[in-house]
Amino acid sequence: MLQIKNLHAGIEGKEILKGINLDVKAGEVHAIMGPNGSGKSTLSSVLAGKEEYEVSEGEVKFKGKDLLELSPEDRAREGLFLAFQYPVEIPGVSNINFLKTAINEIRAYRGQGPMDAKEFLAKVKEKQAFVEMTGNLANRSVNEGFSGGEKKRNEIFQLAMLEPVLAVLDETDSGLDIDALRIVANGVNKLRSKDRAFVVITHYQRLLDHIVPDVVHVLFDGKIVKSGGKELALELEKKGYDWIKKEAAIA
Amino acid sequence: MTTAEKIGADERLIQGFSKNKAQLPGSKRIASLREQAILDFQKLGLPGRKSEEYKYSNVQPLFKEEASLVNTNLPAANGFSIEQFQLPGLKENTAVLVNGVFSPAHSSLNKLPKGVIVCSLKEAFSKNEKLVEQHYSKYAQSGTDAFLALSTSFAGDGVFVYVPDNTIAEQAIHIISVVTGSTPSLIFPRNLFIIGKNSGVQIVESFAAHALSAKSICIAVTEVFVDENAKAQYYKLQEDSGSASLISATHARQERNSHFDTNTVTLSGEWIRNNLEIALEGENCETHLNGLFLTEGKQHVDNHTLVDHRKPHCQSNQLYKGILGDKSTGVFNGKIFVRPDAQKTNAYQSSRNILLSDDASINTKPQLEIYADDVKCSHGSTTGQLNEDAMFYLRSRGLSTDSARNLLLSAFANDVLETVRIKELKDHLDELVRKRLEK
């Protein structure tokens, strides 16, 4: 589904990703872990299409298409979703109105007519329950005045509504207390399916207690320096990142 | 040759007055107000480049060409249907001006409560002489501004609204001011609204054009008197055609415990200046000044406001928002006076603007003059582009650049539109703004 080959990218002339290789298949959950500054957020920004990041080398294929050629909206319409680390507050734009517009534009891209209002509302109700969101939250302006936990739940709610084939979760666990973490993780687990893949970017292992990955990658200094099963995350938790840094230095 | 032109235009207007004054309506007292006003104009002259009040709005080019002056007869081209300018739900009480002259054929005033008068100002000059003389030209004083002076000199008609004490007009009154014609014209609609004690009224005034194929300048002045404990709302909707210029002034006087809301929405028109002055003459008044303007092409929109806090315990609130595209220009100048007597004043002002192009610009200037010590006053002004993070967030959910932009701009505009309390008008404005943003 997603194939990244030798991806080099950076911002303002500074190279941050220095040759990433990653192959994610439908149904898989990949975790990308790494210390601060290793390039985790750059990777998610490049995948989502943030314009200030420049790709200098390599390629990214999404469902066989050249992802880097697509505009951010076309990436979403093709089925890519990024759960932001810092969701943006947009005063005056209602969550529901925004989601309706998003769903209908995605449908139009796929040659489908707008979603029936009844069907849409039923879907809102169903998916809100996934992340234990109250009706009130969905009717408010996008993320405006939301707590950290509410913002992250809103990201997963949007994910559930838009039903992407590939979801990238960028540090979704940051700033969450145990309860919010459990709610968010439960929401994600309910959305796991054989057709949908996840890339979970995180600094800590604790999210992976709840969202159990198939593969764990360690990102360091812009490269994936180690890959393994879910036990790699536990090892990192126990030993920290220093041994990875040392290994990388030797290599 | 600026000086020569300036002298030319001023002279032309003064001579025009001498020629026209015999036909202008009103009592002897009104006639003497006209004479005084033309003297005021002679002293003031059309504002030049050095005028502080018109620093960013150059009026000289507007008056370069000779224009036919107002007369008190309806123009020949008045055989159009008014329906195109009417709003659903607001059709019952419609007062129509064509080139500033009241048109009975287009007007329908069927749902007025007992005692409420809505008629042409010309008619009121004779039938309601006492009321008119008590208020006319008192709140908009001709010595303070050249255009007020011109209005008081020349204005022969407009709409007169009188709501007696203890009367609530349930149905809004819709004034439609239509500009038409194929020769350049200078027109002077003049309104006087008198709202009695404990009364309430909603007035909507639309400025529009019909078959206008020449430059036109409209100098529109409205005086509003809001008596004790009365509640009045006045909405101005400016959707003139491209070749129309509008200089509009609203001067309101509020007595104690009164409540006055104004909303000025400007969607088109080549050159627009709005002067809005509110004098809080009694204690415990509340006043809201809201404005929204969307500009494109080479449009120019200037909003000048003045809230004069003269008595204690009053509250004023201003919110003006602008969305400027292409090479359009805007001005916001908001003055707040808090006089020594006006303790416990609450006065707020906010001017927020979005520039959609590198060539669009706005000058904003808050001006607070506070002479009382126990007051709460604040002002804020922002001008910027659309928030890029918000744009990216919306696009990353599948919205096109255009719909992301429209969603953000609608939200921005909605802060002002949601203060509109007449549902039909709010729906109409939402639709107009949506269409404009989708262009």
Coordinates of N, CA, C and O in Angstrom, one line a residue, chain A residues 155-242:
Chain A
E155 N -9.5 14.0 16.3 CA -8.7 13.4 15.2 C -9.1 12.0 14.9 O -9.3 11.7 13.7
I156 N -9.3 11.2 15.9 CA -9.7 9.8 15.6 C -11.1 9.7 15.2 O -11.5 8.9 14.3
F157 N -12.0 10.6 15.7 CA -13.3 10.7 15.2 C -13.4 11.0 13.7 O -14.1 10.4 12.9
Q158 N -12.5 12.0 13.3 CA -12.4 12.3 11.8 C -11.9 11.1 11.0 O -12.4 10.9 9.9
L159 N -11.0 10.5 11.6 CA -10.4 9.3 11.0 C -11.6 8.2 10.7 O -11.7 7.7 9.6
A160 N -12.4 8.1 11.8 CA -13.5 7.1 11.7 C -14.5 7.5 10.6 O -15.0 6.7 9.9
M161 N -14.7 8.8 10.5 CA -15.7 9.4 9.6 C -15.2 9.3 8.1 O -15.9 9.0 7.2
L162 N -13.9 9.5 7.9 CA -13.4 9.6 6.6 C -12.9 8.2 6.0 O -12.7 8.1 4.8
E163 N -12.8 7.3 6.9 CA -12.5 5.9 6.6 C -11.4 5.8 5.5 O -11.5 5.3 4.4
P164 N -10.2 6.2 5.9 CA -9.0 6.1 5.0 C -8.5 4.7 4.9 O -8.9 3.9 5.7
V165 N -7.7 4.5 3.9 CA -7.0 3.1 3.8 C -5.7 3.1 4.5 O -5.2 2.1 4.9
L166 N -5.1 4.3 4.7 CA -3.9 4.4 5.4 C -4.0 5.6 6.4 O -4.3 6.7 5.9
A167 N -3.8 5.3 7.6 CA -3.8 6.4 8.6 C -2.4 6.5 9.3 O -1.8 5.6 9.7
V168 N -1.9 7.8 9.3 CA -0.7 8.1 9.9 C -1.0 8.8 11.2 O -1.6 9.9 11.2
L169 N -0.6 8.2 12.4 CA -0.9 8.9 13.6 C 0.4 9.5 14.2 O 1.3 8.8 14.5
D170 N 0.4 10.8 14.2 CA 1.6 11.5 14.5 C 1.6 11.9 16.0 O 0.9 12.8 16.4
E171 N 2.3 11.1 16.8 CA 2.4 11.4 18.3 C 1.0 11.6 18.9 O 0.8 12.5 19.7
T172 N 0.1 10.7 18.5 CA -1.3 10.9 19.0 C -1.3 10.7 20.5 O -2.3 11.2 21.2
D173 N -0.4 10.1 21.1 CA -0.4 9.9 22.6 C 0.2 11.1 23.3 O 0.0 11.1 24.6
S174 N 0.8 12.0 22.6 CA 1.4 13.1 23.4 C 0.4 14.0 24.1 O -0.7 14.3 23.5
G175 N 0.6 14.3 25.3 CA -0.3 15.1 26.0 C -1.6 14.4 26.5 O -2.6 15.1 26.9
L176 N -1.6 13.1 26.5 CA -2.8 12.4 26.9 C -2.6 11.8 28.3 O -1.6 11.2 28.6
D177 N -3.7 11.8 29.1 CA -3.7 11.1 30.3 C -4.1 9.6 30.0 O -4.5 9.3 28.9
I178 N -4.0 8.8 31.0 CA -4.2 7.3 30.8 C -5.6 7.1 30.2 O -5.7 6.3 29.3
D179 N -6.6 7.7 30.8 CA -8.0 7.5 30.3 C -8.2 7.9 28.8 O -8.7 7.1 28.0
A180 N -7.7 9.1 28.5 CA -7.8 9.6 27.1 C -7.0 8.7 26.2 O -7.4 8.3 25.1
L181 N -5.8 8.2 26.6 CA -5.0 7.3 25.8 C -5.8 6.0 25.5 O -5.8 5.5 24.4
R182 N -6.5 5.5 26.5 CA -7.2 4.2 26.4 C -8.4 4.5 25.4 O -8.6 3.7 24.5
I183 N -9.1 5.6 25.5 CA -10.2 5.9 24.6 C -9.7 6.0 23.1 O -10.3 5.4 22.2
V184 N -8.6 6.8 23.0 CA -8.0 7.0 21.6 C -7.6 5.6 21.0 O -7.9 5.3 19.9
A185 N -6.9 4.8 21.8 CA -6.4 3.5 21.4 C -7.5 2.6 21.0 O -7.5 1.9 20.0
N186 N -8.6 2.6 21.9 CA -9.7 1.7 21.6 C -10.4 2.1 20.3 O -10.8 1.2 19.5
G187 N -10.5 3.4 20.0 CA -11.0 3.9 18.8 C -10.2 3.4 17.6 O -10.8 2.9 16.6
V188 N -8.9 3.5 17.7 CA -8.1 3.0 16.6 C -8.2 1.5 16.4 O -8.4 1.0 15.3
N189 N -8.3 0.8 17.5 CA -8.4 -0.7 17.4 C -9.7 -1.1 16.7 O -9.7 -2.1 15.9
K190 N -10.7 -0.4 17.0 CA -12.0 -0.7 16.3 C -11.9 -0.4 14.8 O -12.7 -1.0 14.0
L191 N -11.0 0.4 14.4 CA -10.9 0.8 13.0 C -9.9 -0.1 12.2 O -9.8 0.0 11.0
R192 N -9.2 -1.0 13.0 CA -8.3 -1.9 12.3 C -9.0 -2.8 11.5 O -10.1 -3.4 11.9
S193 N -8.5 -3.1 10.2 CA -9.2 -4.1 9.4 C -8.2 -4.6 8.4 O -7.1 -4.0 8.2
K194 N -8.5 -5.6 7.7 CA -7.6 -6.2 6.7 C -7.3 -5.3 5.5 O -6.3 -5.5 4.8
D195 N -8.1 -4.3 5.3 CA -7.9 -3.4 4.2 C -7.2 -2.1 4.6 O -6.9 -1.2 3.8
R196 N -7.1 -1.9 5.9 CA -6.6 -0.6 6.3 C -5.3 -0.7 7.1 O -5.1 -1.6 7.9
A197 N -4.4 0.2 6.7 CA -3.1 0.1 7.4 C -2.9 1.3 8.3 O -3.5 2.4 8.1
F198 N -2.0 1.2 9.3 CA -1.7 2.3 10.2 C -0.2 2.5 10.3 O 0.5 1.5 10.4
V199 N 0.2 3.7 10.3 CA 1.6 4.0 10.7 C 1.5 4.9 12.0 O 0.9 6.0 12.0
V200 N 2.0 4.3 13.1 CA 1.8 4.9 14.4 C 3.2 5.5 14.8 O 4.1 4.8 15.0
I201 N 3.3 6.8 14.8 CA 4.5 7.5 15.1 C 4.5 7.9 16.6 O 3.5 8.5 17.0
T202 N 5.4 7.4 17.4 CA 5.4 7.7 18.8 C 6.8 7.8 19.4 O 7.7 7.1 19.0
H203 N 6.9 8.5 20.5 CA 8.1 8.6 21.2 C 8.2 7.5 22.3 O 9.2 6.9 22.6
Y204 N 7.0 7.2 22.8 CA 6.9 6.2 24.0 C 6.3 4.9 23.6 O 5.4 4.9 22.7
Q205 N 6.6 3.9 24.3 CA 6.0 2.6 24.1 C 4.6 2.5 24.5 O 3.8 1.7 24.0
R206 N 4.2 3.3 25.5 CA 2.9 3.1 26.2 C 1.7 3.0 25.3 O 0.8 2.2 25.5
L207 N 1.7 3.8 24.2 CA 0.6 3.7 23.2 C 0.5 2.3 22.6 O -0.6 1.8 22.3
L208 N 1.7 1.7 22.4 CA 1.8 0.4 21.8 C 1.3 -0.8 22.7 O 1.1 -1.9 22.2
D209 N 1.1 -0.5 24.0 CA 0.5 -1.4 24.8 C -1.0 -1.6 24.4 O -1.5 -2.7 24.6
H210 N -1.5 -0.5 23.9 CA -3.0 -0.6 23.5 C -3.1 -0.9 22.1 O -4.0 -1.6 21.7
I211 N -2.3 -0.2 21.2 CA -2.4 -0.5 19.8 C -1.2 -1.4 19.5 O -0.1 -0.9 19.3
V212 N -1.4 -2.6 19.4 CA -0.3 -3.6 19.3 C 0.2 -3.6 17.8 O -0.6 -4.0 16.9
P213 N 1.4 -3.2 17.5 CA 1.9 -3.2 16.1 C 2.4 -4.5 15.6 O 2.7 -5.4 16.4
D214 N 2.4 -4.6 14.3 CA 2.9 -5.8 13.6 C 4.4 -5.6 13.5 O 5.2 -6.6 13.6
V215 N 4.8 -4.4 13.2 CA 6.3 -4.1 13.0 C 6.6 -2.9 13.8 O 5.8 -1.9 13.8
V216 N 7.8 -2.9 14.3 CA 8.3 -1.6 15.0 C 9.6 -1.2 14.3 O 10.5 -2.0 14.1
H217 N 9.7 0.1 13.9 CA 10.9 0.6 13.3 C 11.5 1.7 14.3 O 10.7 2.4 14.9
V218 N 12.8 1.7 14.3 CA 13.4 2.8 15.1 C 14.0 3.8 14.1 O 14.8 3.4 13.2
L219 N 13.6 5.0 14.3 CA 14.1 6.1 13.4 C 15.2 6.9 14.2 O 14.9 7.2 15.4
F220 N 16.3 7.0 13.6 CA 17.3 7.8 14.3 C 18.1 8.6 13.2 O 18.6 8.0 12.2
D221 N 18.3 9.8 13.4 CA 19.1 10.7 12.5 C 18.6 10.6 11.1 O 19.4 10.5 10.2
G222 N 17.3 10.5 10.9 CA 16.8 10.5 9.5 C 16.8 9.2 8.8 O 16.5 9.2 7.6
K223 N 17.1 8.1 9.6 CA 17.1 6.8 8.9 C 16.5 5.8 9.8 O 16.5 5.9 11.0
I224 N 15.9 4.7 9.2 CA 15.4 3.6 10.0 C 16.6 2.7 10.3 O 17.2 2.1 9.4
V225 N 17.0 2.7 11.6 CA 18.2 2.0 11.9 C 17.9 0.6 12.4 O 18.8 -0.3 12.5
K226 N 16.7 0.3 12.8 CA 16.4 -1.0 13.3 C 14.9 -1.3 13.1 O 14.1 -0.4 13.3
S227 N 14.6 -2.5 12.7 CA 13.2 -2.9 12.6 C 13.0 -4.3 13.3 O 13.9 -5.1 13.3
G228 N 11.8 -4.5 13.9 CA 11.6 -5.8 14.6 C 10.1 -5.9 14.9 O 9.3 -5.2 14.4
G229 N 9.8 -6.9 15.7 CA 8.5 -7.2 16.1 C 8.1 -6.2 17.3 O 8.9 -5.4 17.7
K230 N 6.9 -6.5 17.9 CA 6.5 -5.6 19.0 C 7.4 -5.6 20.2 O 7.4 -4.7 21.0
E231 N 8.2 -6.7 20.3 CA 9.1 -6.8 21.5 C 10.2 -5.7 21.4 O 10.8 -5.3 22.4
L232 N 10.5 -5.2 20.2 CA 11.5 -4.2 20.1 C 11.1 -2.9 20.8 O 11.9 -2.2 21.5
A233 N 9.7 -2.6 20.8 CA 9.2 -1.5 21.5 C 9.5 -1.6 23.0 O 9.9 -0.7 23.7
L234 N 9.3 -2.8 23.5 CA 9.5 -3.1 25.0 C 11.0 -2.9 25.3 O 11.3 -2.4 26.4
E235 N 11.8 -3.4 24.5 CA 13.2 -3.3 24.7 C 13.7 -1.8 24.8 O 14.4 -1.4 25.6
L236 N 13.1 -1.0 23.8 CA 13.4 0.4 23.8 C 12.9 1.1 25.1 O 13.6 2.0 25.7
E237 N 11.7 0.7 25.6 CA 11.2 1.2 26.8 C 12.1 1.0 28.0 O 12.3 1.8 28.8
K238 N 12.6 -0.3 28.0 CA 13.5 -0.7 29.1 C 14.9 0.0 29.0 O 15.4 0.5 30.0
K239 N 15.4 0.0 27.8 CA 16.8 0.4 27.7 C 17.0 1.9 27.2 O 18.1 2.4 27.2
G240 N 15.9 2.5 26.8 CA 16.0 3.9 26.3 C 16.6 3.8 24.9 O 16.7 2.8 24.3
Y241 N 16.9 5.0 24.4 CA 17.4 5.1 23.0 C 18.9 5.1 22.9 O 19.5 5.0 21.8
D242 N 19.6 5.2 24.0 CA 21.1 5.4 23.9 C 21.8 4.2 23.2 O 22.7 4.5 22.4

